[in-house]
Amino acid sequence: MHELSIAQNIIEIVEEHAAKMKARHVTEIVLDIGAVSGVVPENLEFAWEVSAKNTVVEGALLKINFIEAKAVCLECKKEFELDDIYTMCPHCGSFQFEIIQGKELKVKSIKIE
Ligand SMILES: [Zn+2]
């Protein structure tokens, strides 16, 4: 489950921010997670609970902002939504497309006190 290292990574980023802002507690973290980022939100939530113990984010509310994936077909130039990267253009059947949205994996905002 690579979500564990991702969760630890995110916590490090948040800890850095919190230290800079001289915050004692982080109350809320909002993450942007794209549908084809390779992260399963449920797994990340579980990994988060494990990793957050005894850190500045312990007890903070984790909000996941799930972003649908979109691609543009390089053949017919039409946009379409996709659930995973192993798909094809529903308009022309091409496997040549560029993902324009849905790879996001980042901390969008944090609330501190
Ligand atoms: Zn197409």
mmCIF file of C-alpha atoms and ligand atoms in Angstrom, residues 73 76 89 92, ligand 1:
data_model
loop_
_atom_site.group_PDB
_atom_site.id
_atom_site.type_symbol
_atom_site.label_atom_id
_atom_site.label_comp_id
_atom_site.label_asym_id
_atom_site.label_seq_id
_atom_site.Cartn_x
_atom_site.Cartn_y
_atom_site.Cartn_z
ATOM 1 C CA CYS A 73 -8.025 12.566 -27.638
ATOM 2 C CA CYS A 76 -10.265 13.340 -32.858
ATOM 3 C CA CYS A 89 -11.370 7.397 -26.612
ATOM 4 C CA CYS A 92 -13.056 7.164 -32.071
HETATM 5 ZN ZN ZN B 1 -10.934 10.188 -30.248
#
